[in-house]
Every structure is written in structure tokens, then in C-alpha cells.
mmCIF file of C-alpha atoms and ligand atoms in Angstrom:
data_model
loop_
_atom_site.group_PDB
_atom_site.id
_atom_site.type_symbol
_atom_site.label_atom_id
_atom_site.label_comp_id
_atom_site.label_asym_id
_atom_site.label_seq_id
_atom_site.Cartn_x
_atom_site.Cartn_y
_atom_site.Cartn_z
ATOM 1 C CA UNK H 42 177.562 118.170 207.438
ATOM 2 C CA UNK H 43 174.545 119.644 204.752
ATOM 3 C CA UNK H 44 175.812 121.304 201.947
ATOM 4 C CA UNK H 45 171.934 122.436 201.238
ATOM 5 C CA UNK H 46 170.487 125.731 202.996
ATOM 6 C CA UNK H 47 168.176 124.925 205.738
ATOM 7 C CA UNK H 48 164.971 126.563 205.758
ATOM 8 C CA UNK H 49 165.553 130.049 207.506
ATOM 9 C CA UNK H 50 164.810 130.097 211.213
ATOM 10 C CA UNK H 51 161.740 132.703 211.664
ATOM 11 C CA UNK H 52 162.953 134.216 215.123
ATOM 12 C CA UNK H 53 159.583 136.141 215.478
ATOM 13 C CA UNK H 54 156.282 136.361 213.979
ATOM 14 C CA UNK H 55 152.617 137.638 213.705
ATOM 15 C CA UNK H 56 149.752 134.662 213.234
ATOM 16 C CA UNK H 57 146.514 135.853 212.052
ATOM 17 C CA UNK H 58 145.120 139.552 212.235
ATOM 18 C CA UNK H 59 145.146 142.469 214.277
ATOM 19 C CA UNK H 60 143.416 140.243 217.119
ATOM 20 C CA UNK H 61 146.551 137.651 216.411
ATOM 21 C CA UNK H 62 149.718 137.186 218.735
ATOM 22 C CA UNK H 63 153.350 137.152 218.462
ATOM 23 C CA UNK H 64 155.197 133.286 218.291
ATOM 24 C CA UNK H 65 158.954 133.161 218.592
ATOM 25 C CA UNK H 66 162.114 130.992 218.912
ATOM 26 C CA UNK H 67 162.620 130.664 223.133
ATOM 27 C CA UNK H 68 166.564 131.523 222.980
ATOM 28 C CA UNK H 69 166.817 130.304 225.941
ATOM 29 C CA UNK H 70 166.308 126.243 224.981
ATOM 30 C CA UNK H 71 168.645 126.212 222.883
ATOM 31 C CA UNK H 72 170.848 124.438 221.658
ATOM 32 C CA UNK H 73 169.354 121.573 223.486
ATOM 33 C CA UNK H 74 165.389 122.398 222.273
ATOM 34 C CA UNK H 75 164.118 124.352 218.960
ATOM 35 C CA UNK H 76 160.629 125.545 220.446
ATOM 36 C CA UNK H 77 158.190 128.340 220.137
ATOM 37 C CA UNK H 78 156.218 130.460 222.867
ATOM 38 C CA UNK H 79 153.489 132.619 221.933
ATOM 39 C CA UNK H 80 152.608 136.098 223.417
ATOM 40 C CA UNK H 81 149.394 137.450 223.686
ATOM 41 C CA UNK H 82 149.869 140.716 225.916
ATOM 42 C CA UNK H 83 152.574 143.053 226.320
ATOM 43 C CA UNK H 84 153.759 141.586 229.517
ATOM 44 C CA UNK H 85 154.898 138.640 228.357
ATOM 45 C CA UNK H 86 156.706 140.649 225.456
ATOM 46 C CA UNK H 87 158.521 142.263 228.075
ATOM 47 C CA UNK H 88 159.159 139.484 229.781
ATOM 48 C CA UNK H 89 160.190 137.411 226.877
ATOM 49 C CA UNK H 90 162.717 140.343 226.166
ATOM 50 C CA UNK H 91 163.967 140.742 229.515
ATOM 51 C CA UNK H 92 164.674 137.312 230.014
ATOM 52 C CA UNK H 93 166.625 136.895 226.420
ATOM 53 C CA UNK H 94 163.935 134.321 225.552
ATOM 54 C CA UNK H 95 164.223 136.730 222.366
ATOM 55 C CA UNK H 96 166.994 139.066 222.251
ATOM 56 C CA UNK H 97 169.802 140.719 219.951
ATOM 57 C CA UNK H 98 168.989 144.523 218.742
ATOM 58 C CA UNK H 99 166.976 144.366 215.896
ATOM 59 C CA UNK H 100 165.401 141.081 216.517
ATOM 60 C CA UNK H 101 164.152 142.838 219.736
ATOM 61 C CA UNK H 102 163.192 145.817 217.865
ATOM 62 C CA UNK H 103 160.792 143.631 216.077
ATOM 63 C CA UNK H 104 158.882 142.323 219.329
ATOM 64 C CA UNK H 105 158.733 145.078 220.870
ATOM 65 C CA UNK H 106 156.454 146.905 217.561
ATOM 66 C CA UNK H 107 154.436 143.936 217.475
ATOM 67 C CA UNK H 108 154.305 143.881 221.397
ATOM 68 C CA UNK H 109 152.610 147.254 220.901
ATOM 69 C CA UNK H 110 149.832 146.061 218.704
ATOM 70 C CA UNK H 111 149.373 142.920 221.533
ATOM 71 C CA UNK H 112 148.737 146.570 223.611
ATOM 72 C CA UNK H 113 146.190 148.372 221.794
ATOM 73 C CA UNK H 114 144.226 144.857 220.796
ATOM 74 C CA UNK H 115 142.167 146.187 224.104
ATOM 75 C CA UNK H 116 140.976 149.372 222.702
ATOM 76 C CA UNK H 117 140.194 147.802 219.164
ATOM 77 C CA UNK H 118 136.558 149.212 219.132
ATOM 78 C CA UNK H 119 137.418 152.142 221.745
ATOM 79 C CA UNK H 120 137.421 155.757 220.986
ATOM 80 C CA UNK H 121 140.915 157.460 219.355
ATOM 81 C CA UNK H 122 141.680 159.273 222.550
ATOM 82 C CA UNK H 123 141.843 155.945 224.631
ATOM 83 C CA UNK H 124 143.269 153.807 221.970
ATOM 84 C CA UNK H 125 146.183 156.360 221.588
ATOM 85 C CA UNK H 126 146.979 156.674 225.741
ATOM 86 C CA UNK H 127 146.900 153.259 226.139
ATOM 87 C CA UNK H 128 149.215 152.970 222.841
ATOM 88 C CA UNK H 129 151.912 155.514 224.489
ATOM 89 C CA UNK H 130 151.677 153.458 227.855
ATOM 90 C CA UNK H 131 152.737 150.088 226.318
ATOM 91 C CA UNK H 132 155.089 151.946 224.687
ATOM 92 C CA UNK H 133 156.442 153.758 227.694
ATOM 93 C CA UNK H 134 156.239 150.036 229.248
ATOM 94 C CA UNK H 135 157.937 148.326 226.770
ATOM 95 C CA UNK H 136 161.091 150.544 226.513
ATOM 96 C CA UNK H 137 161.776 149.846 230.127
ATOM 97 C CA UNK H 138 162.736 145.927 228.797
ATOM 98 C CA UNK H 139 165.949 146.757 228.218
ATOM 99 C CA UNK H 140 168.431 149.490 228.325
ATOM 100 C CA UNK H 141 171.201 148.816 225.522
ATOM 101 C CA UNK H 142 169.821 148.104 222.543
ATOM 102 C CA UNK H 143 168.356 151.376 220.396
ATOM 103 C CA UNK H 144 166.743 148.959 217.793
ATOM 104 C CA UNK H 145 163.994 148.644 220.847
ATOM 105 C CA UNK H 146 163.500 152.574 221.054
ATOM 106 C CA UNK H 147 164.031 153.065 217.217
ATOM 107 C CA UNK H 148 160.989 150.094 216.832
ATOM 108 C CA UNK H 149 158.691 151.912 219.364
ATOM 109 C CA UNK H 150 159.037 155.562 218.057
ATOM 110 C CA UNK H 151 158.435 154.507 214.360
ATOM 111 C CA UNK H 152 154.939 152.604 215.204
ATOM 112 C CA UNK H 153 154.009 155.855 217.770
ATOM 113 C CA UNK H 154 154.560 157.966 214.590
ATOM 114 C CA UNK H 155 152.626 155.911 212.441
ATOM 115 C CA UNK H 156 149.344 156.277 215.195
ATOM 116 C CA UNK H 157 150.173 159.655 215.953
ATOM 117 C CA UNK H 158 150.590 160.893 212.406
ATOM 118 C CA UNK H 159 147.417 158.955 211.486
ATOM 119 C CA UNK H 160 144.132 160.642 209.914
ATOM 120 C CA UNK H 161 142.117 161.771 213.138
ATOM 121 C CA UNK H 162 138.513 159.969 211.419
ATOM 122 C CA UNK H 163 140.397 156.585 211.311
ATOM 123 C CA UNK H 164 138.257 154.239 213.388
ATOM 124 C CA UNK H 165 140.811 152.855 215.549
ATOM 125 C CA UNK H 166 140.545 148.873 214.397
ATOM 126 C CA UNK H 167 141.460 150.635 211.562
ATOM 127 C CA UNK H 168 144.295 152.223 213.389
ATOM 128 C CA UNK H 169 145.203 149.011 214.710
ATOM 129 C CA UNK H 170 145.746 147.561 211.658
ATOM 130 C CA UNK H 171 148.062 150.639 209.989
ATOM 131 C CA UNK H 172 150.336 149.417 213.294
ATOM 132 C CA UNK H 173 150.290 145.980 212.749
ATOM 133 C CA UNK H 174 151.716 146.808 208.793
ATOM 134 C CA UNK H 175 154.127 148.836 210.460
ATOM 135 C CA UNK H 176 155.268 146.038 212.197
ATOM 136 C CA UNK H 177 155.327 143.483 209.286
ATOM 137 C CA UNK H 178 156.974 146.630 207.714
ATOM 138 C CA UNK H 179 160.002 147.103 210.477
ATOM 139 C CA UNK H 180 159.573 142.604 210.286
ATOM 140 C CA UNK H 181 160.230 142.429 206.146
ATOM 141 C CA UNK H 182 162.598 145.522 206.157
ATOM 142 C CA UNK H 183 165.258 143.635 208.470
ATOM 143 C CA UNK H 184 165.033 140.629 206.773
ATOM 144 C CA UNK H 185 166.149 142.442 203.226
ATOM 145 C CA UNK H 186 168.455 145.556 205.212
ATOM 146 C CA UNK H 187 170.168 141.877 206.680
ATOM 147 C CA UNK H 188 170.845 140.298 203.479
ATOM 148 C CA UNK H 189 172.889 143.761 202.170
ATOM 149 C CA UNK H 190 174.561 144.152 205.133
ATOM 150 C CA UNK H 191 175.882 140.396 204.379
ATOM 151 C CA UNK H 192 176.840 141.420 201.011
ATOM 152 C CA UNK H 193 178.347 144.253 201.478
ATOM 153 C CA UNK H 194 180.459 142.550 204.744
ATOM 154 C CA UNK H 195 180.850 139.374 202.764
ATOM 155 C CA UNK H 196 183.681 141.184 199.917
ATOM 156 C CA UNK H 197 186.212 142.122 203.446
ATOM 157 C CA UNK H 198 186.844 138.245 203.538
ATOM 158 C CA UNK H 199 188.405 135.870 201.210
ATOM 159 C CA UNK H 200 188.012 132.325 200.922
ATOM 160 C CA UNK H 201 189.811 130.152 203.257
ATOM 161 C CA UNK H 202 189.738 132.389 206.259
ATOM 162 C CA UNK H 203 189.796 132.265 209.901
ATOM 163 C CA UNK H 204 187.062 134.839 211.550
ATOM 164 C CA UNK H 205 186.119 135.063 214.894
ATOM 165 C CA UNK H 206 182.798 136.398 216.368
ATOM 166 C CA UNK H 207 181.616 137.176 219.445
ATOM 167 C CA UNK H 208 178.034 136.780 220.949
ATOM 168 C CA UNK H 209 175.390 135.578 218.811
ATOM 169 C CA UNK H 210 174.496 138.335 216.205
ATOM 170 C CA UNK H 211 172.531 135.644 213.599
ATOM 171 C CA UNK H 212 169.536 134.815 212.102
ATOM 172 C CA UNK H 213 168.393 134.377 215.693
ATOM 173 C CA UNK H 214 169.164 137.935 216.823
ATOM 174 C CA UNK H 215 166.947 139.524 214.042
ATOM 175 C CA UNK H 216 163.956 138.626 211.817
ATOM 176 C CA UNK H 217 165.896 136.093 209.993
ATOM 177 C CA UNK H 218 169.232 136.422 208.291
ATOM 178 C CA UNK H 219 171.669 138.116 211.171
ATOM 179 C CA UNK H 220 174.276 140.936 210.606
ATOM 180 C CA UNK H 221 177.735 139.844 211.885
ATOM 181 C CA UNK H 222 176.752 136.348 210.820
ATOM 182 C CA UNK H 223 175.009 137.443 207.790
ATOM 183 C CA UNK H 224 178.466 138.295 206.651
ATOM 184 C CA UNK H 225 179.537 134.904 206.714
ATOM 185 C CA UNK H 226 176.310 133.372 205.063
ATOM 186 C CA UNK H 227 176.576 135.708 202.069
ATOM 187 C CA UNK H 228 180.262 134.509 202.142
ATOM 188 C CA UNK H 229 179.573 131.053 202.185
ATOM 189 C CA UNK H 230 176.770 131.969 199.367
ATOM 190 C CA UNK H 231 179.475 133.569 197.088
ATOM 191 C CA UNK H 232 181.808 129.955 197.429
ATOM 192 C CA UNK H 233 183.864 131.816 199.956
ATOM 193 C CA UNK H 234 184.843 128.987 203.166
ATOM 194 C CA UNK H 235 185.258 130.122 206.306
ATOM 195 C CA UNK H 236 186.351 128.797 209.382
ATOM 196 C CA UNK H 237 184.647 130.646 212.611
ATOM 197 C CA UNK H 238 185.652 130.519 216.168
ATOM 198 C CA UNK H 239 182.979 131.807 218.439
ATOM 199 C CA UNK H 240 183.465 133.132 221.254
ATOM 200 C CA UNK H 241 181.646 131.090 224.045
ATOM 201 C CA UNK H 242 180.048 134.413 225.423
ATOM 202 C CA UNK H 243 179.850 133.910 229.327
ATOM 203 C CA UNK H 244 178.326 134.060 231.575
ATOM 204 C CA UNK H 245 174.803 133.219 229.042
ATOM 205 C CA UNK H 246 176.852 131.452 226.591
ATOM 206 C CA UNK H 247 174.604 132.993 223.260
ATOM 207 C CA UNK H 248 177.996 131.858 221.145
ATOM 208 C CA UNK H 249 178.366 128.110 222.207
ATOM 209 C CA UNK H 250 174.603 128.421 222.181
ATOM 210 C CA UNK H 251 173.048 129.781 219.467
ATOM 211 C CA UNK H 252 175.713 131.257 217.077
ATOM 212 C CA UNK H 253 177.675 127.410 216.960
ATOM 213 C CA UNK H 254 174.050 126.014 216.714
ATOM 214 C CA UNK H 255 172.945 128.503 213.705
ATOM 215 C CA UNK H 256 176.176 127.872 211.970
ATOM 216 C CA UNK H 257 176.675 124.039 212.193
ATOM 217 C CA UNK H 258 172.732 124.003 210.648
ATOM 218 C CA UNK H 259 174.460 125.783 208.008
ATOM 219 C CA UNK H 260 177.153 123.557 207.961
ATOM 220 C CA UNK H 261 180.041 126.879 207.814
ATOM 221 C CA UNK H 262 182.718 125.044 209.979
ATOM 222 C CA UNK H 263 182.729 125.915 213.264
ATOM 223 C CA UNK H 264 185.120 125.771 216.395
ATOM 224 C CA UNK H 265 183.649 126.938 219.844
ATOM 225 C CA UNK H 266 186.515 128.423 222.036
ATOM 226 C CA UNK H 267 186.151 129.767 225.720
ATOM 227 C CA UNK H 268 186.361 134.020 225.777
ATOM 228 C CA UNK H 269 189.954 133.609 227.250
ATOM 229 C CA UNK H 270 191.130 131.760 224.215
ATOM 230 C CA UNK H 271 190.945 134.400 221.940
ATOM 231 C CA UNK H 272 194.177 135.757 222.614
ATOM 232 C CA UNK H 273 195.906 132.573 221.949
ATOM 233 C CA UNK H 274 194.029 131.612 219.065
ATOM 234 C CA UNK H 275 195.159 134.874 217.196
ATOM 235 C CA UNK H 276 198.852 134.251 218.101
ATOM 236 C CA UNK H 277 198.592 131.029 216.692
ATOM 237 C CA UNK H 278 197.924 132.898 213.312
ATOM 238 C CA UNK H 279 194.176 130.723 213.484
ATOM 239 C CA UNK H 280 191.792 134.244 212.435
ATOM 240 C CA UNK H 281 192.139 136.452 209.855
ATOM 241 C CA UNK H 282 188.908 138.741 211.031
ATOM 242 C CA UNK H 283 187.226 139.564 213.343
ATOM 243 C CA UNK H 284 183.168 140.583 212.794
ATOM 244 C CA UNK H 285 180.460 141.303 215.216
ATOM 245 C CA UNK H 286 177.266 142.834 216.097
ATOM 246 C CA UNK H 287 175.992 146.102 217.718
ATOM 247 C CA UNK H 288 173.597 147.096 220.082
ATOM 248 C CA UNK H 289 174.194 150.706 219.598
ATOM 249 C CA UNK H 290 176.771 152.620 217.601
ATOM 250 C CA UNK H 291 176.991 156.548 218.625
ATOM 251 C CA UNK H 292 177.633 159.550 216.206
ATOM 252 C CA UNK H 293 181.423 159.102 216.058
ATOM 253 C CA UNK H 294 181.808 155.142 215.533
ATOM 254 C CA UNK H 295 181.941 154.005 218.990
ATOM 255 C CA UNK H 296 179.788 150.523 219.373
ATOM 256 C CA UNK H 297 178.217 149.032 222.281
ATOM 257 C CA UNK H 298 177.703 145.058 221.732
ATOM 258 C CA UNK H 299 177.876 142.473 224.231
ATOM 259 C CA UNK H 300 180.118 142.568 226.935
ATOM 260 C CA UNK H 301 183.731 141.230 225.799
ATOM 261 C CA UNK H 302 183.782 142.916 222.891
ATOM 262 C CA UNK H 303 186.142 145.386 223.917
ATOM 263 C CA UNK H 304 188.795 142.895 225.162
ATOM 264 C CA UNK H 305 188.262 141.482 221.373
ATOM 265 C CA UNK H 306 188.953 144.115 219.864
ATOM 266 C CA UNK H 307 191.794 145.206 222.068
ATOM 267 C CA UNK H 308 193.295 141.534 221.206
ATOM 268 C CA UNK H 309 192.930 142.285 217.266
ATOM 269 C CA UNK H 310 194.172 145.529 217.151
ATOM 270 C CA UNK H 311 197.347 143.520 218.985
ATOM 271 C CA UNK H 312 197.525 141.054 216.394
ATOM 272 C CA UNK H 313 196.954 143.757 213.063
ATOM 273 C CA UNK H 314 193.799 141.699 212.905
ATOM 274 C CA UNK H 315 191.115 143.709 210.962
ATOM 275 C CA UNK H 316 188.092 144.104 213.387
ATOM 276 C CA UNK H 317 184.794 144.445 211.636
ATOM 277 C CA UNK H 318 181.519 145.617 213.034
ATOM 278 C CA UNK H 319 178.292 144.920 211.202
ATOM 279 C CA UNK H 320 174.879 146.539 211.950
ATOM 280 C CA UNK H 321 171.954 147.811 210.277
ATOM 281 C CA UNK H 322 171.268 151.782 210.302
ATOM 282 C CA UNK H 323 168.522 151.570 212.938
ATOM 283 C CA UNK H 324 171.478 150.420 215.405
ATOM 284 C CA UNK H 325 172.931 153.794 214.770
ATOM 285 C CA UNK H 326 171.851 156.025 217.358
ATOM 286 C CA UNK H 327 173.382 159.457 216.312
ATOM 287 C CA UNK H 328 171.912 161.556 219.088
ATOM 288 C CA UNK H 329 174.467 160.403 221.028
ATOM 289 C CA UNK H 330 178.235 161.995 219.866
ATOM 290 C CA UNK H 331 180.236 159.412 221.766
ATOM 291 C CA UNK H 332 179.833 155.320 223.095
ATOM 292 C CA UNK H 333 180.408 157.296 226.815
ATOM 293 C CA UNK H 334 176.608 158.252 226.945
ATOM 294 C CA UNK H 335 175.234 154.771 226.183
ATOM 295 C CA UNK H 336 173.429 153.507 228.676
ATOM 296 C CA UNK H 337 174.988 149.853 229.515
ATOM 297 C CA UNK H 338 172.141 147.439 231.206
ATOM 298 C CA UNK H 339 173.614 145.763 234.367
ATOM 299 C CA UNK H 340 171.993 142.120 234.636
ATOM 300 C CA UNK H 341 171.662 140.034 238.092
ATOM 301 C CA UNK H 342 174.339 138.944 239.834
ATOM 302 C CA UNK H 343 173.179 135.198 239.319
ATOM 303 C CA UNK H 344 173.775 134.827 235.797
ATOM 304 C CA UNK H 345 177.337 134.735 237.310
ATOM 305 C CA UNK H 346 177.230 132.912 240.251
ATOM 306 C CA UNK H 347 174.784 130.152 239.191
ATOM 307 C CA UNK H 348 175.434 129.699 236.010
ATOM 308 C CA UNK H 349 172.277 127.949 234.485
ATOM 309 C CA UNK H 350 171.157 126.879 238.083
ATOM 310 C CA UNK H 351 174.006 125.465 239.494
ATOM 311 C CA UNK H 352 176.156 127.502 241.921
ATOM 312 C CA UNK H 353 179.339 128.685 240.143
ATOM 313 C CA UNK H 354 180.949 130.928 242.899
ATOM 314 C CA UNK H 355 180.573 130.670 246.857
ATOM 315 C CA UNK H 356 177.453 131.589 248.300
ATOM 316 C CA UNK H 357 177.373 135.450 249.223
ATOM 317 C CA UNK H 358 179.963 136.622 246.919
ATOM 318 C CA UNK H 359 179.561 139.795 245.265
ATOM 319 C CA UNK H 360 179.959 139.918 241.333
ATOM 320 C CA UNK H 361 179.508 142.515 238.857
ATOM 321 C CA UNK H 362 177.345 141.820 235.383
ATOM 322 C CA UNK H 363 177.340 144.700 232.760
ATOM 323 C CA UNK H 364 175.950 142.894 229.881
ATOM 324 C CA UNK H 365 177.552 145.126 227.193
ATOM 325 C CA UNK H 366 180.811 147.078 226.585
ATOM 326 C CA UNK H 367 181.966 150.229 224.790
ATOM 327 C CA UNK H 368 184.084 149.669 222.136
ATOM 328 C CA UNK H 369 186.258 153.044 220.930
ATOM 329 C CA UNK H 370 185.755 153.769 216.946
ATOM 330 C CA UNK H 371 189.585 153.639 216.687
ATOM 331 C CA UNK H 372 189.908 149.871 217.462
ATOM 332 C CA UNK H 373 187.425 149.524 214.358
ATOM 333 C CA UNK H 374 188.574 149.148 210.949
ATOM 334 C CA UNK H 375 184.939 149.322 209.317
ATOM 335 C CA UNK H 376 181.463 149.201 210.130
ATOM 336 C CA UNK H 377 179.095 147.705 207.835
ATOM 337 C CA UNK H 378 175.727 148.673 207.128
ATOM 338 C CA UNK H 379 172.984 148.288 204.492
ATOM 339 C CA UNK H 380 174.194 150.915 202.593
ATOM 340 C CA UNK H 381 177.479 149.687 201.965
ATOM 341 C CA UNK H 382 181.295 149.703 204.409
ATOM 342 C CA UNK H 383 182.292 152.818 206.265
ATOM 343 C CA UNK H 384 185.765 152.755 206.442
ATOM 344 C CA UNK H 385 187.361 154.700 209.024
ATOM 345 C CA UNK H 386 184.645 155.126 211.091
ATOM 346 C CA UNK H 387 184.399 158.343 212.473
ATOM 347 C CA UNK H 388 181.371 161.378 212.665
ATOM 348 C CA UNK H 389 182.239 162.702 208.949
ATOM 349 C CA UNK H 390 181.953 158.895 206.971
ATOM 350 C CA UNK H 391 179.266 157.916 209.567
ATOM 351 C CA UNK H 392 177.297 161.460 208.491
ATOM 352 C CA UNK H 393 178.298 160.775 204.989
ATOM 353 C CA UNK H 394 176.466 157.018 204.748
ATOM 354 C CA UNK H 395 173.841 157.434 206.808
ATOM 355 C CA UNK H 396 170.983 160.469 206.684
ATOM 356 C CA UNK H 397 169.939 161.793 210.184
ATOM 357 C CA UNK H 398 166.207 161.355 209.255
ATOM 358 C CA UNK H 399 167.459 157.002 209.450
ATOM 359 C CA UNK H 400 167.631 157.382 213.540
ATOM 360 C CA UNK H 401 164.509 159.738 214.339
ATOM 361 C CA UNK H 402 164.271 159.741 217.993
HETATM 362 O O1 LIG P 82 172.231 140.249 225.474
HETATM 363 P P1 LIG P 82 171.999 139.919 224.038
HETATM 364 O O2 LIG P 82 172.119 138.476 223.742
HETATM 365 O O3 LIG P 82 170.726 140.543 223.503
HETATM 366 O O4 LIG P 82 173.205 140.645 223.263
HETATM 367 C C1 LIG P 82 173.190 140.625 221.863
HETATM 368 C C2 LIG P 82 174.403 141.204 221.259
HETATM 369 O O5 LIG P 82 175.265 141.738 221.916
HETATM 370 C C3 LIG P 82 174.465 141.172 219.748
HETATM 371 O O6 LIG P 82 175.800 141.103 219.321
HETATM 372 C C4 LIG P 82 173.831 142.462 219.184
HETATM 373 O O7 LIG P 82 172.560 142.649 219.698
HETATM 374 C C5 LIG P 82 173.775 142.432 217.719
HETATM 375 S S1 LIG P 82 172.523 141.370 217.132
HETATM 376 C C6 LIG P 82 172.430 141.449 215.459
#
């Protein structure tokens, strides 16, 4: 095991100008392949999000505002009226990726107010590239919003620990540094060791995948355990916290992150185990008073029954595949953002940390 810091993985990014494309990490290789696809049109943006090939809330967020520049790159030397339609099509387009995730919608609004509030004599290359410093904007701005969160998560734990996570919320999952795990880098930073379990997260395995993968590069000790474990491995007195990621976190606290979540934080709240959720403020989505009214995406039945190609149930049976769960505010003992802990979370300390202008629909 490296003591050193490895190099930071760059999940996503922009090569050359506005006429450039998007590369990123393919999620999907690993752990067995570190590799790179490039995207040079929306559609394969869409595709690359829909199939997880990139994926975790902010990290999609990202693609999806420099998918929207790959959109316009068209109407570079077109007139304003038909750069700016086909700019609200790819970003009607886009949003229909995925459901979950308000990072996604959050991305796409910000670079449509950026073109729409725009100076009406901007030649649109010049339009182009406002968007495309948006997007290295929303890029740059998750990177540093990721490194608070971590050191604002990182004073809950104390050295010599057991934490579990769930899912993969890393370096992987946004531009660079994670949120749940960025807790445990800043940690590890401050001299703080930590033991993690991760969860295996069935049925697409992004903890045995990528979250075991981005901490043993790290080298913060890590133990892989199946979902069903959890339980046990709390009784046996093995985690001390629990932290994880959001997709979206309503007005009064409630979180949707990947599915399982719930059960974990059922299981903690059964074992006094504090249960931690960190996420950055464009995860809050406070149009939305309760976790009830987010919508949950429902994925294909074969990510169940053929897991990773092979058949893993008998041929025609039925199975059901919400990606993502609600977890109630009351199972949470703090959510951590860039701004600092909030601690209970509830609609008044939500309200109190976080200004409404932060999640403009
Ligand atoms: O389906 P996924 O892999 O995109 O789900 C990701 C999660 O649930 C993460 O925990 C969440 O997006 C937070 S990422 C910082």
C-alpha cells in the first residue's frame, strides 16, 4: 500500500476550444480497465450518462453542461435565434438522461441562463464560448465546493474509526475529489485512519467497483462487504459512521441516493450509529418540500437478472429495479455541505445554510 497521493483521477474533461469534445473515465471498465471515451455530440453524452459510463450527481451535472456546448458547436457561425433553439433542444434532450439526480437539471438551467441572459449583439461563437466557461466554471467550482465539503465532514470522525459507505460517491462521481468519500480523504489528509466497509452496491456493484478501487489507490484501508452484511457488521461493533452521497435532498432533509440507502440508514439508526450525508448545495433541490415528490428512475429489469451478462435469475422472471431510495431526514444526524454541517436537518437549518437563489430552477 502507497502512502503518497496519487495523481487525482479527472472523471471528465474539455480538450481544446469551443470546437473541442468531452473525454471521460468509462465507469463501466472498471475496476478491471482505467480508460477514456471521448464525446463529440450530445448523443453520446446522453448515452454515456444513461448507461453510467459517467454517473454520480454532480459528476453528471458536469457532462451534461459541457454536453450542451457539444450541441450548439453546429450553430457556431449561425444566427442568435437558431443557435439559442437548438441550445434549449439539447437541453430539453439532455435532461431526459436521467431522472434522479438534480445536479443534471441544476447544470442545464445555469448554462441556459448564461445564453439566455447574454448581450443580444454577441455573435454566437462568441456565445459559444461564454457556455463553454460556464462549464469549466460548474467543472472548477465542484472540484473546490468538494474539497470543503471534505473538510467540513472530515472533523465528525476521529482517528481510528470504522465508517461505512454506500455506492460510490468519490472522486469518480464528480469532477475530481468526491463528497461522501471526500470526507474520508480530507480525514486521511488531517492524519485521521480510517477503516471503510463499502457496501458492494448491487445489482451494478459501483462500491466493490469503483469506491474499493478509488480508495485502495489511496491506500485508506478498505474492506468490501456484500449489502446484506451491513447489519452484522454494525453488531459486531466494526463502524463507527456511516457517510454517503445524494442525488437529491428536498426542502426538509429528506435524501434520495442510491437504492439501499434507506435500509442503511434504518440499520444505523438501530445500532445509535451516527448516519452522515454529504452533498454539495447544487444537490439540494428545495422546490421540492419533501423526498415523496422525487422522482426515482426505474432501470431495466436486466441489470438484475443478468448481472454483467450472465443470467442471474430464471429466464422470464419478473424483477423490480428502482435505482434510488428515499431516505426520511429523521434517520439523518447531519448533512454536510460546502458551507459547513447542518445538524438536525430539517426546513429551518436547511433554509438557514443554504440561500434559495443556490437551487434556481
Ligand atoms: O446510479 P449512480 O451510480 O449514478 O448513483 C450514484 C449515487 O447514488 C451517489 O451516491 C450520488 O450520486 C452521490 S455522488 C457524489
Amino acid at each position: 500500500m502507497s502512502s503518497a497521493t496519487p495523481e487525482p483521477c479527472s472523471t471528465l474533461r474539455w480538450i481544446g476550444d469551443v470546437a473541442g469534445r468531452l473525454r471521460l473515465i468509462d465507469q463501466t471498465r472498471l475496476p478491471v480497465q482505467l480508460a477514456e471515451i471521448e464525446c463529440t455530440d450530445p448523443e453520446s453524452v446522453w448515452k454515456a450518462i444513461r448507461t453510467l459510463q459517467v454517473r454520480g450527481a454532480p459528476a453528471i451535472g458536469v457532462a451534461a453542461a459541457y454536453g450542451l456546448v457539444l450541441g450548439v458547436q453546429p450553430a457556431l457561425d449561425s444566427d442568435r435565434s437558431g443557435f439559442l433553439e437548438l441550445l434549449e433542444r439539447t437541453a430539453s434532450y439532455l435532461a431526459t438522461s436521467r431522472p434522479t439526480a438534480v445536479n443534471l437539471f441544476w447544470a442545464l438551467a445555469r448554462m441556459e441562463r448564461v445564453a439566455f441572459g447574454s448581450d443580444a449583439r454577441l455573435p454566437t461563437r462568441e456565445l459559444a464560448e461564454r457556455l463553454l466557461a460556464e462549464a469549466h466554471a460548474i467543472r472548477a467550482e465542484d472540484i473546490a465546493t468538494c474539497q470543503a465539503i471534505g473538510r467540513h465532514g472530515a472533523t465528525l470522525l476521529q482517528e481510528g474509526q470504522g465508517v461505512l459507505t454506500h455506492c460510490n460517491a468519490g472522486g469518480l462521481a464528480t469532477a475530481e475529489y468526491g463528497t461522501a468519500l471526500a470526507v474520508f480523504f480530507a480525514a486521511q489528509e488531517s492524519g485521521k485512519r480510517l477503516h471503510v466497509y463499502a457496501d458492494e452496491t448491487r445489482p451494478l456493484l459501483q462500491g466493490s467497483r469503483l469506491t474499493a478501487w478509488e480508495l485502495q489507490r489511496r491506500g485508506i484501508e478498505v474492506t468490501v462487504i456484500c449489502d446484506s452484511a451491513a447489519a452484522q457488521v454494525m453488531r459486531e461493533g466494526k463502524v463507527q459512521a456511516v457517510v454517503v452521497g445524494a442525488d437529491r435532498i428536498a426542502a426538509n432533509g429528506d435524501v434520495a441516493n442510491k437504492i439501499g440507502t434507506y435500509g442503511v440508514a434504518v440499520l444505523a439508526k438501530a445500532h445509535g450509529i451516527p448516519f452522515y450525508v454529504a452533498a454539495p448545495t447544487s444537490t439540494f433541490d428545495l422546490t421540492l418540500d419533501c423526498g415523496q415528490r422525487i422522482p426515482i428512475e426505474h432501470r431495466p429489469a436486466e441489470e438484475i437478472t443478468h448481472g454483467f451478462g450472465q443470467p442471474t435469475a430464471p429466464a422470464g422472471v419478473a424483477a423490480y429495479n428502482p435505482a434510488f431510495d428515499v431516505t426520511p431526514a429523521d434517520l439523518i444526524a447531519a448533512l454536510i455541505c460546502e458551507h459547513g454541517i447542518i445538524s438536525p436537518p430539517n426546513s429551518g437549518t436547511i433554509a438557514a445554510l443554504i440561500s434559495p437563489n443556490s437551487r434556481e430552477a
